[in-house]
mmCIF file of C-alpha atoms and ligand atoms in Angstrom:
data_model
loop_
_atom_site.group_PDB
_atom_site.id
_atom_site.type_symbol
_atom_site.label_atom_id
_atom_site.label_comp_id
_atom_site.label_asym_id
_atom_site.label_seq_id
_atom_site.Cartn_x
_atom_site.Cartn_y
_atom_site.Cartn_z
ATOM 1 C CA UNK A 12 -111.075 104.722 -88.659
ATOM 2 C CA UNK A 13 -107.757 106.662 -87.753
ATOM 3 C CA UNK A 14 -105.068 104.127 -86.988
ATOM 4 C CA UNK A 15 -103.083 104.565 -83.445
ATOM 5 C CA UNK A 16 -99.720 103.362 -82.860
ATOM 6 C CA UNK A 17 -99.089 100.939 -80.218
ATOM 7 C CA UNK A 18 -96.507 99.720 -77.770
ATOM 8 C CA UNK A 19 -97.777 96.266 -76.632
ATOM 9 C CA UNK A 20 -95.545 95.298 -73.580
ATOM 10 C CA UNK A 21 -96.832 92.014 -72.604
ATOM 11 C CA UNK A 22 -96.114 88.555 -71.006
ATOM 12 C CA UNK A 23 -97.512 85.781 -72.897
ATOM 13 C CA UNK A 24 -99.624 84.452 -71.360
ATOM 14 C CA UNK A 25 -102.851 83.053 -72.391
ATOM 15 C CA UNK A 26 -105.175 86.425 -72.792
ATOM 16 C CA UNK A 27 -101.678 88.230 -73.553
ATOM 17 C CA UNK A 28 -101.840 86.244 -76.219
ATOM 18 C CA UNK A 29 -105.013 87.086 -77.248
ATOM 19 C CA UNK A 30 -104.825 90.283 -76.935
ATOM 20 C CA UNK A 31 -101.916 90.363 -79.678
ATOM 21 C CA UNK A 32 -104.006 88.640 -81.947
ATOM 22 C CA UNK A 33 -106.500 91.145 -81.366
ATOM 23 C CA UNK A 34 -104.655 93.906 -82.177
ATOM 24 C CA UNK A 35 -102.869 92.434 -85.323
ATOM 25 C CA UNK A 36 -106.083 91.569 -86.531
ATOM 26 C CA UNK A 37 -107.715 93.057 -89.934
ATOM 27 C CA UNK A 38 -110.778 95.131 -88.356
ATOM 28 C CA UNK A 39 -108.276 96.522 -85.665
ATOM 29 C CA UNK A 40 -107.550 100.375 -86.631
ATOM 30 C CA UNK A 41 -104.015 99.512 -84.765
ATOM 31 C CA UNK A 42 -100.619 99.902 -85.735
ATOM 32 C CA UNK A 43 -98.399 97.703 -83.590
ATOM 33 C CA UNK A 44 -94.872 99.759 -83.296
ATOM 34 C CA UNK A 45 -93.334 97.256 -80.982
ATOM 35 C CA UNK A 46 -93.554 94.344 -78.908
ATOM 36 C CA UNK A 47 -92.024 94.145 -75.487
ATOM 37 C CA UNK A 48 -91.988 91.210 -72.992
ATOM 38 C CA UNK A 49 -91.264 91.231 -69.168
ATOM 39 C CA UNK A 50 -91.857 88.932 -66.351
ATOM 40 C CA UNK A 51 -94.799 88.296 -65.011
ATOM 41 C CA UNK A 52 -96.810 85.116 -66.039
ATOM 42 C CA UNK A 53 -93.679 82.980 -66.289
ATOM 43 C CA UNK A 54 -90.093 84.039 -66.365
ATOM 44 C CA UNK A 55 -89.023 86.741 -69.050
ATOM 45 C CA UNK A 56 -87.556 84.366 -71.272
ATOM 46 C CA UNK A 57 -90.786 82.085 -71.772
ATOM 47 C CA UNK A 58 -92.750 84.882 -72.106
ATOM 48 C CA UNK A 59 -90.533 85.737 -75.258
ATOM 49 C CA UNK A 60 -90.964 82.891 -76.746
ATOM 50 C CA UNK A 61 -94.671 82.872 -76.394
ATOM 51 C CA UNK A 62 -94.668 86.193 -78.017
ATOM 52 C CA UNK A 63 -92.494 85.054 -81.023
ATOM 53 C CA UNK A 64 -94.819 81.678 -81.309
ATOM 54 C CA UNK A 65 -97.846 83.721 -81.665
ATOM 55 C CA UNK A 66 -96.161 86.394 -83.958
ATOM 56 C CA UNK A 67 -95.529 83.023 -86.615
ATOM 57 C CA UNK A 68 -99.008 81.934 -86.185
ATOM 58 C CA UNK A 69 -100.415 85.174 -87.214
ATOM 59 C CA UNK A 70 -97.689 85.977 -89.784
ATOM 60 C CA UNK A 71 -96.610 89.075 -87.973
ATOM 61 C CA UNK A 72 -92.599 89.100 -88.710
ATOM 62 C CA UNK A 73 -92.432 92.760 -89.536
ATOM 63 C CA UNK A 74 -93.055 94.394 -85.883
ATOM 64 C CA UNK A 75 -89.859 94.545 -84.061
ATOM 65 C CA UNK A 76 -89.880 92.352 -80.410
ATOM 66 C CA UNK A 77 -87.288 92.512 -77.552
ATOM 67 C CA UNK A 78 -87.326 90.806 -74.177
ATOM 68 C CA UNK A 79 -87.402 93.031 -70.946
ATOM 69 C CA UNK A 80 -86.999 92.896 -67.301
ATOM 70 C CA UNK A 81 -86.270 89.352 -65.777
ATOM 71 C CA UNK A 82 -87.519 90.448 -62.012
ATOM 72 C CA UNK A 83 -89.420 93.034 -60.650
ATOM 73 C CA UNK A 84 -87.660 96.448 -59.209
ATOM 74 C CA UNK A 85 -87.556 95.578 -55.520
ATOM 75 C CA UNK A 86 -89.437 92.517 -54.972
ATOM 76 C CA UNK A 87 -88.534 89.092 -55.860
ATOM 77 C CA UNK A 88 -89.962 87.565 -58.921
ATOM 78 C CA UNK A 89 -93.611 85.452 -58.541
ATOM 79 C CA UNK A 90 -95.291 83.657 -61.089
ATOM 80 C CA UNK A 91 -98.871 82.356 -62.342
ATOM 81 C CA UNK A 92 -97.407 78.790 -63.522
ATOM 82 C CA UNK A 93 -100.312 77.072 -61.961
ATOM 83 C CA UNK A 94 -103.044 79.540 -64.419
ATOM 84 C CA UNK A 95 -101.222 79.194 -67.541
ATOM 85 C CA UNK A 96 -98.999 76.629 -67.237
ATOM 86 C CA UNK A 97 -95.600 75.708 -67.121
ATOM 87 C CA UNK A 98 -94.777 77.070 -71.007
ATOM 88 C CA UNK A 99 -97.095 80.248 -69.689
ATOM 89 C CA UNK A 100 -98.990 79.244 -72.762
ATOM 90 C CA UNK A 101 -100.124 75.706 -72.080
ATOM 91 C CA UNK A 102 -103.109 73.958 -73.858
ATOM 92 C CA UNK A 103 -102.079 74.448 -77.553
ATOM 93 C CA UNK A 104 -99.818 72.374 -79.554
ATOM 94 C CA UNK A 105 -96.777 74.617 -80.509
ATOM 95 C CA UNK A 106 -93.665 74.376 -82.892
ATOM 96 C CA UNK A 107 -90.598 74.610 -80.499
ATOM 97 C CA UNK A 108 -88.859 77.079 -81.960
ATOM 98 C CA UNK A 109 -90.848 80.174 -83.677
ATOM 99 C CA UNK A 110 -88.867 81.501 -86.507
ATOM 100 C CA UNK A 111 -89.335 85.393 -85.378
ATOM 101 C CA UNK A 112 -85.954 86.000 -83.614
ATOM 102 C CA UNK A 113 -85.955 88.636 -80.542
ATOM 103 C CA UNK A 114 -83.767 91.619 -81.754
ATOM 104 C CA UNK A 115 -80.618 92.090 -79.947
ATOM 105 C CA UNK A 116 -82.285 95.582 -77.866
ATOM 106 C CA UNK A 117 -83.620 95.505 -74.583
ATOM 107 C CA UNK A 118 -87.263 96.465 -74.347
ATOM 108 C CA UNK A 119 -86.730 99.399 -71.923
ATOM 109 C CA UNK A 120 -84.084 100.999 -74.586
ATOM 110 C CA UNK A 121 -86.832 99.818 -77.675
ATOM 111 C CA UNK A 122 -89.757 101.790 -75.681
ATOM 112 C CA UNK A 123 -87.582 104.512 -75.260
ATOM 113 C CA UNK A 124 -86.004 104.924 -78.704
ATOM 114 C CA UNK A 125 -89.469 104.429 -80.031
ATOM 115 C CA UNK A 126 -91.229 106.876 -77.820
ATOM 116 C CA UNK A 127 -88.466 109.724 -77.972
ATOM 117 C CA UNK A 128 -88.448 109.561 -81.827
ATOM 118 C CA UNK A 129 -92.180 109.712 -81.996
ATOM 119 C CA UNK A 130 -94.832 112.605 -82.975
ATOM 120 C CA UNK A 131 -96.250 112.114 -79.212
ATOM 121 C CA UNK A 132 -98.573 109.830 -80.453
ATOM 122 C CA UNK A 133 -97.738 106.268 -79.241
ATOM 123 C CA UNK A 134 -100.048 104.622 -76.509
ATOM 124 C CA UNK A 135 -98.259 102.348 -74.597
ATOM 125 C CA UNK A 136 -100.424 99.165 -73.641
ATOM 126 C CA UNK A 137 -99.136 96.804 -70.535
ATOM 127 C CA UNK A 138 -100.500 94.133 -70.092
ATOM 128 C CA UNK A 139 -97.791 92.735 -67.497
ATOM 129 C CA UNK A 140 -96.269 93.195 -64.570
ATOM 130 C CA UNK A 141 -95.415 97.617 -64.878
ATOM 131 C CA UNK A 142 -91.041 96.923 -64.814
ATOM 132 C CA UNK A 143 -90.383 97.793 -67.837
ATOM 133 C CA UNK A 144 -92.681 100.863 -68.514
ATOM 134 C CA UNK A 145 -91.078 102.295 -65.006
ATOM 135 C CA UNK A 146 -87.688 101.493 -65.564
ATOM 136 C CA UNK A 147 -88.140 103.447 -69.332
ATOM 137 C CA UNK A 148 -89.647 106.177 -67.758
ATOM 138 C CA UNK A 149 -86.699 106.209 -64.509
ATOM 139 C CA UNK A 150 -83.521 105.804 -67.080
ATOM 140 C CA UNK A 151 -85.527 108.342 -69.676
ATOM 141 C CA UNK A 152 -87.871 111.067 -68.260
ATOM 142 C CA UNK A 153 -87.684 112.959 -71.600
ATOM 143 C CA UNK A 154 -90.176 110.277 -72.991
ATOM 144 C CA UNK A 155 -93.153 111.165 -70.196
ATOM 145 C CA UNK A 156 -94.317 114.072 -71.864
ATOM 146 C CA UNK A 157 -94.686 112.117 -74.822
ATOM 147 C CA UNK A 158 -96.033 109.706 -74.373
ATOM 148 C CA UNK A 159 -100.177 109.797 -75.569
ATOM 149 C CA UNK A 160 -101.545 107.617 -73.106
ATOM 150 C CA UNK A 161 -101.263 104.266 -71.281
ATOM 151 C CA UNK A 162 -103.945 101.617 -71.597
ATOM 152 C CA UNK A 163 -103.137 98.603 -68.992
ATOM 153 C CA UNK A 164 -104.747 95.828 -67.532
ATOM 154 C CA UNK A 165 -104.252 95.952 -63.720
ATOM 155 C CA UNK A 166 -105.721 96.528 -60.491
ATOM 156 C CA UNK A 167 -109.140 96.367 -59.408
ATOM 157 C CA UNK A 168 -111.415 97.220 -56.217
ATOM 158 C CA UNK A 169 -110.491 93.399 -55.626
ATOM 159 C CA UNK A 170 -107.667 91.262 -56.141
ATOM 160 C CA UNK A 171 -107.012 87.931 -57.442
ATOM 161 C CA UNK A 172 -103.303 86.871 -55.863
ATOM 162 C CA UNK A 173 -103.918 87.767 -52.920
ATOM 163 C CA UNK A 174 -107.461 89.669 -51.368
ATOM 164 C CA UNK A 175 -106.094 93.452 -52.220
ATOM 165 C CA UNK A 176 -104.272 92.862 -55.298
ATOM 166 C CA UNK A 177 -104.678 91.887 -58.580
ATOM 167 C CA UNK A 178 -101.518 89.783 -59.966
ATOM 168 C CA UNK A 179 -99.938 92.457 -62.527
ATOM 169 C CA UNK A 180 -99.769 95.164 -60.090
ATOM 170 C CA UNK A 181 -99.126 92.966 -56.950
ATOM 171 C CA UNK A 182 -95.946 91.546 -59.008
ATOM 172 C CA UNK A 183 -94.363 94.346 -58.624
ATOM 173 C CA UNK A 184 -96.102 97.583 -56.924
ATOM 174 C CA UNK A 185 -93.338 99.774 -56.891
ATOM 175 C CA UNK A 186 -93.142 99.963 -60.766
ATOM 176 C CA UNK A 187 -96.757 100.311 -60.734
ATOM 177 C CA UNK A 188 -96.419 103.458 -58.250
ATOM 178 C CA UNK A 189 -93.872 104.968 -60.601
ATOM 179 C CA UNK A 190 -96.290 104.435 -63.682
ATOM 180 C CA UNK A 191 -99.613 105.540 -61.687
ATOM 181 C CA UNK A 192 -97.803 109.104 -60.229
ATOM 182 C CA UNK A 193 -95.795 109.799 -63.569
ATOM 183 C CA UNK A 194 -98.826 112.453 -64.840
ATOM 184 C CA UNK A 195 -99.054 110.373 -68.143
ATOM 185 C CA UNK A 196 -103.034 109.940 -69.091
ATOM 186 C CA UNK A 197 -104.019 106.510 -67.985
ATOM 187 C CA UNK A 198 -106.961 103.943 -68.601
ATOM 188 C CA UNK A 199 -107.200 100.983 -66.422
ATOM 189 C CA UNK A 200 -108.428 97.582 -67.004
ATOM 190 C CA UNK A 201 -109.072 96.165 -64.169
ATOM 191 C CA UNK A 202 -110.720 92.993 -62.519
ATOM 192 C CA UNK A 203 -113.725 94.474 -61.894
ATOM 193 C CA UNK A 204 -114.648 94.773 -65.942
ATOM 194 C CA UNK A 205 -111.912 92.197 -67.207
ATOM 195 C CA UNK A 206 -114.368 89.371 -64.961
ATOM 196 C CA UNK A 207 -117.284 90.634 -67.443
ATOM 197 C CA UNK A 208 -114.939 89.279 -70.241
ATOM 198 C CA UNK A 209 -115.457 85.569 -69.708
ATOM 199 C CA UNK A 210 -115.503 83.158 -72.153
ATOM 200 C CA UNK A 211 -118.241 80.856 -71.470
ATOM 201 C CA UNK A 212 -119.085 77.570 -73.226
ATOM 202 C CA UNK A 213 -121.184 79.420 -75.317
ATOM 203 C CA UNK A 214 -118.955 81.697 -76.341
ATOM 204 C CA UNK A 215 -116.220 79.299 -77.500
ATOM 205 C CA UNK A 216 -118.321 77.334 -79.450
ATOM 206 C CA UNK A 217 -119.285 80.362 -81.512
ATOM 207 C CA UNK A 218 -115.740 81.311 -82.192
ATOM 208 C CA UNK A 219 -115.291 77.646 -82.626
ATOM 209 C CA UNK A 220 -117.046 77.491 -85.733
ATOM 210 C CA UNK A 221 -114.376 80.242 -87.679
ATOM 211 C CA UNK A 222 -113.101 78.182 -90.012
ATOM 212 C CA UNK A 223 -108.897 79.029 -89.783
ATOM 213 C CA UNK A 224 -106.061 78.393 -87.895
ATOM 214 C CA UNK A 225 -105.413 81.363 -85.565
ATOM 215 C CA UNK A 226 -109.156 80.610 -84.646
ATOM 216 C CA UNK A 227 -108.237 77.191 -83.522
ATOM 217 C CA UNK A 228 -105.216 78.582 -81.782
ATOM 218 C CA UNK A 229 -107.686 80.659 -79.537
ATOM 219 C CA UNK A 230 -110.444 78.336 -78.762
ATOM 220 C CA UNK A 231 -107.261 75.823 -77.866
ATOM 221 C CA UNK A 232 -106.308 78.791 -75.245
ATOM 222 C CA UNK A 233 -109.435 79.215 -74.060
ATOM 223 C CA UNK A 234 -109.736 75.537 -73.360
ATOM 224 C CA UNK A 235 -106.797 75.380 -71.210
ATOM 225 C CA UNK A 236 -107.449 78.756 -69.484
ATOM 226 C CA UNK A 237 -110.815 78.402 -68.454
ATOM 227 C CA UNK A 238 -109.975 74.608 -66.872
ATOM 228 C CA UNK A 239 -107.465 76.399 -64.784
ATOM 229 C CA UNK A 240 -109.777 79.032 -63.863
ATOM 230 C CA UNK A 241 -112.613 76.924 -63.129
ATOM 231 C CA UNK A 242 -109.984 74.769 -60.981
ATOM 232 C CA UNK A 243 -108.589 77.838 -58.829
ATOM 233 C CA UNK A 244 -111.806 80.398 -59.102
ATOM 234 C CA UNK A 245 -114.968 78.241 -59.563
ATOM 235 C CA UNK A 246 -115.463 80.227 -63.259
ATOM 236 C CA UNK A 247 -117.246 78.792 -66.002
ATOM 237 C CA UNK A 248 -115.101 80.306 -68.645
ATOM 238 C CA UNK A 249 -111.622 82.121 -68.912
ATOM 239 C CA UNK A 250 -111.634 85.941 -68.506
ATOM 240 C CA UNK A 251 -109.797 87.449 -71.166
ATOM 241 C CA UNK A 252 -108.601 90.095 -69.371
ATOM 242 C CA UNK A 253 -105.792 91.398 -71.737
ATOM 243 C CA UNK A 254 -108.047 91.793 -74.552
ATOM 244 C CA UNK A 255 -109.830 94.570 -72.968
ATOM 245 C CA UNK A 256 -107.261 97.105 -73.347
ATOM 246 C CA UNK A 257 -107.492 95.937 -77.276
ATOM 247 C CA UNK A 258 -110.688 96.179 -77.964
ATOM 248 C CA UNK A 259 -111.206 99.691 -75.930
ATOM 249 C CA UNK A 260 -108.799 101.202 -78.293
ATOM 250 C CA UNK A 261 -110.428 99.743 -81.108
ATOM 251 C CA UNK A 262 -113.938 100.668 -79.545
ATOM 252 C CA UNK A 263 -114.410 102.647 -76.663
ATOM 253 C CA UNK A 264 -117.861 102.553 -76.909
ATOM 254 C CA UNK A 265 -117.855 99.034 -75.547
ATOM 255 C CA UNK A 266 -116.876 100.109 -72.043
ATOM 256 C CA UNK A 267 -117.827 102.333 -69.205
ATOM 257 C CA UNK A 268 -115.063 104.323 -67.730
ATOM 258 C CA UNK A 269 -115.588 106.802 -64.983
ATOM 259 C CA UNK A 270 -112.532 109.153 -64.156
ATOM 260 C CA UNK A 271 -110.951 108.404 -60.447
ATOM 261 C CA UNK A 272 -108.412 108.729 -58.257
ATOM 262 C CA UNK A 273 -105.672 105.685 -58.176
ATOM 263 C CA UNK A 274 -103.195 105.137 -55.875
ATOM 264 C CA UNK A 275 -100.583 101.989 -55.216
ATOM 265 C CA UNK A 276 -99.639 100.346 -51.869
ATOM 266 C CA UNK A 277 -96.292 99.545 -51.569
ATOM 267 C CA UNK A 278 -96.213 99.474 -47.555
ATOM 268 C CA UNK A 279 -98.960 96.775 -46.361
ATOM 269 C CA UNK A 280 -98.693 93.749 -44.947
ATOM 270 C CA UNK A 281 -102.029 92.928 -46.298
ATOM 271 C CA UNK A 282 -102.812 95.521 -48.716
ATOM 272 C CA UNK A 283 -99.580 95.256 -51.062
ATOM 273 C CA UNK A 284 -100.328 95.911 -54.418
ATOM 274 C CA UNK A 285 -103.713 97.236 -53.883
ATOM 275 C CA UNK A 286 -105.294 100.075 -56.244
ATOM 276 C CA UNK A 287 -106.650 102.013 -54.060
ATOM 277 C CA UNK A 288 -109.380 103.355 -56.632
ATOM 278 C CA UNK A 289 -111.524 106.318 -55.184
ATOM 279 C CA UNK A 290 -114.899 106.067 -56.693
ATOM 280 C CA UNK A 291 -116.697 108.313 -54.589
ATOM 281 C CA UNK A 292 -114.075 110.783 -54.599
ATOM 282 C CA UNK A 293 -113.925 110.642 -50.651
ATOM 283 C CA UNK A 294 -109.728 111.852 -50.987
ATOM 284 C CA UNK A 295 -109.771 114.791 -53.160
ATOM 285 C CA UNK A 296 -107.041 114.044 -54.255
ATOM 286 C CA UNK A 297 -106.542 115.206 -58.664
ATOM 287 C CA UNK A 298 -108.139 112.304 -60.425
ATOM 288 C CA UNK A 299 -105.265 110.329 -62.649
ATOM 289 C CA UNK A 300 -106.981 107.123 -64.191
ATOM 290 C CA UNK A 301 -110.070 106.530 -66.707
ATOM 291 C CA UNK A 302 -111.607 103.163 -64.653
ATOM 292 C CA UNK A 303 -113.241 101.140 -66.694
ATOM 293 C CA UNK A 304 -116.452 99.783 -64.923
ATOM 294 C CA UNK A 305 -118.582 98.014 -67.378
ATOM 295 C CA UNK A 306 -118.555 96.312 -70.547
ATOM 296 C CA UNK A 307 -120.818 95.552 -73.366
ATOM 297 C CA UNK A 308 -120.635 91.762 -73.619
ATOM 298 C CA UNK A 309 -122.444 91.425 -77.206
ATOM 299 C CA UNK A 310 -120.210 94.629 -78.490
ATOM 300 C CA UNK A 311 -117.132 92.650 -76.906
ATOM 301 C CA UNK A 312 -117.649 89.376 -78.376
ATOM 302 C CA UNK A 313 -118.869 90.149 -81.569
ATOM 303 C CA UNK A 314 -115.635 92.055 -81.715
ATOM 304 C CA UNK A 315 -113.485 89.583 -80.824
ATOM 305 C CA UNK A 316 -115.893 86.733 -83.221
ATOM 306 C CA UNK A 317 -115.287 89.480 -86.558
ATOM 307 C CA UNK A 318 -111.271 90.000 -85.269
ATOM 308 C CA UNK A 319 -110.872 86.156 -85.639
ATOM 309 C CA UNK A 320 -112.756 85.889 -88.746
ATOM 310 C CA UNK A 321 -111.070 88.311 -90.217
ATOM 311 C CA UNK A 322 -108.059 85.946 -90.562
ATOM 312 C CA UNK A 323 -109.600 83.852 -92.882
ATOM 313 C CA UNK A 324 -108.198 84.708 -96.685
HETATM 314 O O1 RIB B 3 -104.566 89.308 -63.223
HETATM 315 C C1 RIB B 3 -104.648 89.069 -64.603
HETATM 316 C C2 RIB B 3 -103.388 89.471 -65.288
HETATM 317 O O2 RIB B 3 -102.309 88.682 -64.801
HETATM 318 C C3 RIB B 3 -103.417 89.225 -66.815
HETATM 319 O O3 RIB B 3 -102.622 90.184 -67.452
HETATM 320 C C4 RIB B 3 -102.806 87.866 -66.958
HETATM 321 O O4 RIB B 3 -102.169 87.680 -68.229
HETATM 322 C C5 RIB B 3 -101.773 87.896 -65.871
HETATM 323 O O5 RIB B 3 -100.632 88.568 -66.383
HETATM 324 CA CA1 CA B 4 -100.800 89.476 -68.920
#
């Protein structure tokens, strides 16, 4: 397999979470360049520390990670406390203070520095809120062109904080309007296939028979996410939506992507945050996104089952 750098700009965050230990893992083909963090599932600054606590648990101290945005670009700042808690990354039991430090960069200047001194081939992967990857491409337009693609969870033809919009994008639309008109080639991870990525009873207790401790750490996650999705959504597991954007880069096959226009409402009352994703091509407008639509749910999980096995020595 050819390995492909990646930008993971996250905010830890149960699947977040995931996600990273996904990508980190030994069958992923992925080379993680950076980690960024911005608001979005709790404030900026819990989100960093999330990121650092999973980077000791999987040993990964040689990736550089800096903290980003604090609020969205026009909006005021909303969180998903009551999904993942008040840490953002409730359920497990975790040291208080990781021993990764932060580096002293802010992730906007990190994803540009990285980006501009790159051979065009890093593929940024959101998984938060859009701030940061707008406010890179605003203070730096030079890195557009080069970047490869973006990969993000987001959006949907539904939306889970509020009817029309899904929680990354509705956080803060305007950055996602930025990102979604910029020209760079996009692939979107949206409710509509993240909801096929739940992690049912079933499921858990197969990855709950991996015998090693990042294993644990994720059926502990899963625990705690899937009470508090059963509690606000009536699910009977916890969609990993994060981990989708992983484990299409690691293998595409897994997923069915048809190639749409996206737009982002900024104006509504109502409609706020909504992707408005154009399946039957009714605008005309020049397709922008790769949608992803479906998902193989024995490719997925087995994935994710040989990812966490692979951290056994
Ligand atoms: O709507 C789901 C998204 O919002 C996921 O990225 C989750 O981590 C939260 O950020
Ligand atoms: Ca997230």
């Amino acid at each position: 397999m050819t390995s492909r750098k990646i930008i993971l700009d996250c905010d830890p965050g149960h699947d977040d979470a995931i996600a990273l230990i996904l990508a980190a893992s030994k069958i992923s083909n992925l080379q993680l360049e950076a980690i960024t963090t911005v608001a979005g599932n709790v404030e900026v600054e819990k989100n960093t520390l999330n990121a650092l606590k999973v980077c000791d648990i999987i040993g990964l101290d040689d990736v550089p990670l800096a903290q980003g945005a604090n609020r969205p670009l026009v909006k005021k700042q909303e969180i998903a406390e009551e999904i993942h808690g008040e840490t953002g990354l409730d359920g497990p039991a975790l040291p208080a203070h990781p021993s990764k430090q932060a580096i002293d960069m802010h992730a906007v200047d990190l994803l540009i520095e990285k980006v501009l001194a790159s051979d065009n081939d890093i593929t940024l992967v959101p998984t938060g809120p859009l701030t940061n990857i707008a406010l890179a491409m605003v203070r730096e337009p030079k890195i557009i062109p080069k970047i490869k693609e973006i990969v993000l969870m987001g959006g949907g033809t539904f939306g889970n904080w509020t009817p029309a919009a899904e929680f990354n994008i509705y956080v803060d639309a305007e950055a996602a309007k930025v990102v979604f008109e910029s020209g760079v080639p996009i692939s979107m991870f949206g409710l509509d296939v993240t909801h096929q990525a739940v992690a049912t009873d079933d499921v858990v207790n197969k990855l709950a028979k991996i015998d090693n401790e990042v294993a644990t750490f994720v059926v502990e996650l899963l625990t705690f996410f899937a009470k508090t999705y059963k509690e606000h959504f009536g699910f009977d597991g916890a969609p990993i939506h994060d981990a989708c954007t992983i484990a299409y880069l690691i293998n595409p096959s897994i997923f069915q992507m048809q190639r749409v226009r996206v737009d982002i409402e900024t104006k509504g009352e109502f409609s706020y945050g909504l992707t408005s994703i154009d399946r039957l091509g009714v605008t005309g407008r020049e397709p922008n996104v790769d949608f992803a639509y479906g998902l193989d749910k024995e490719k997925f999980w087995d994935l994710m089952y040989d990812a966490l096995a692979s951290y056994s020595n």
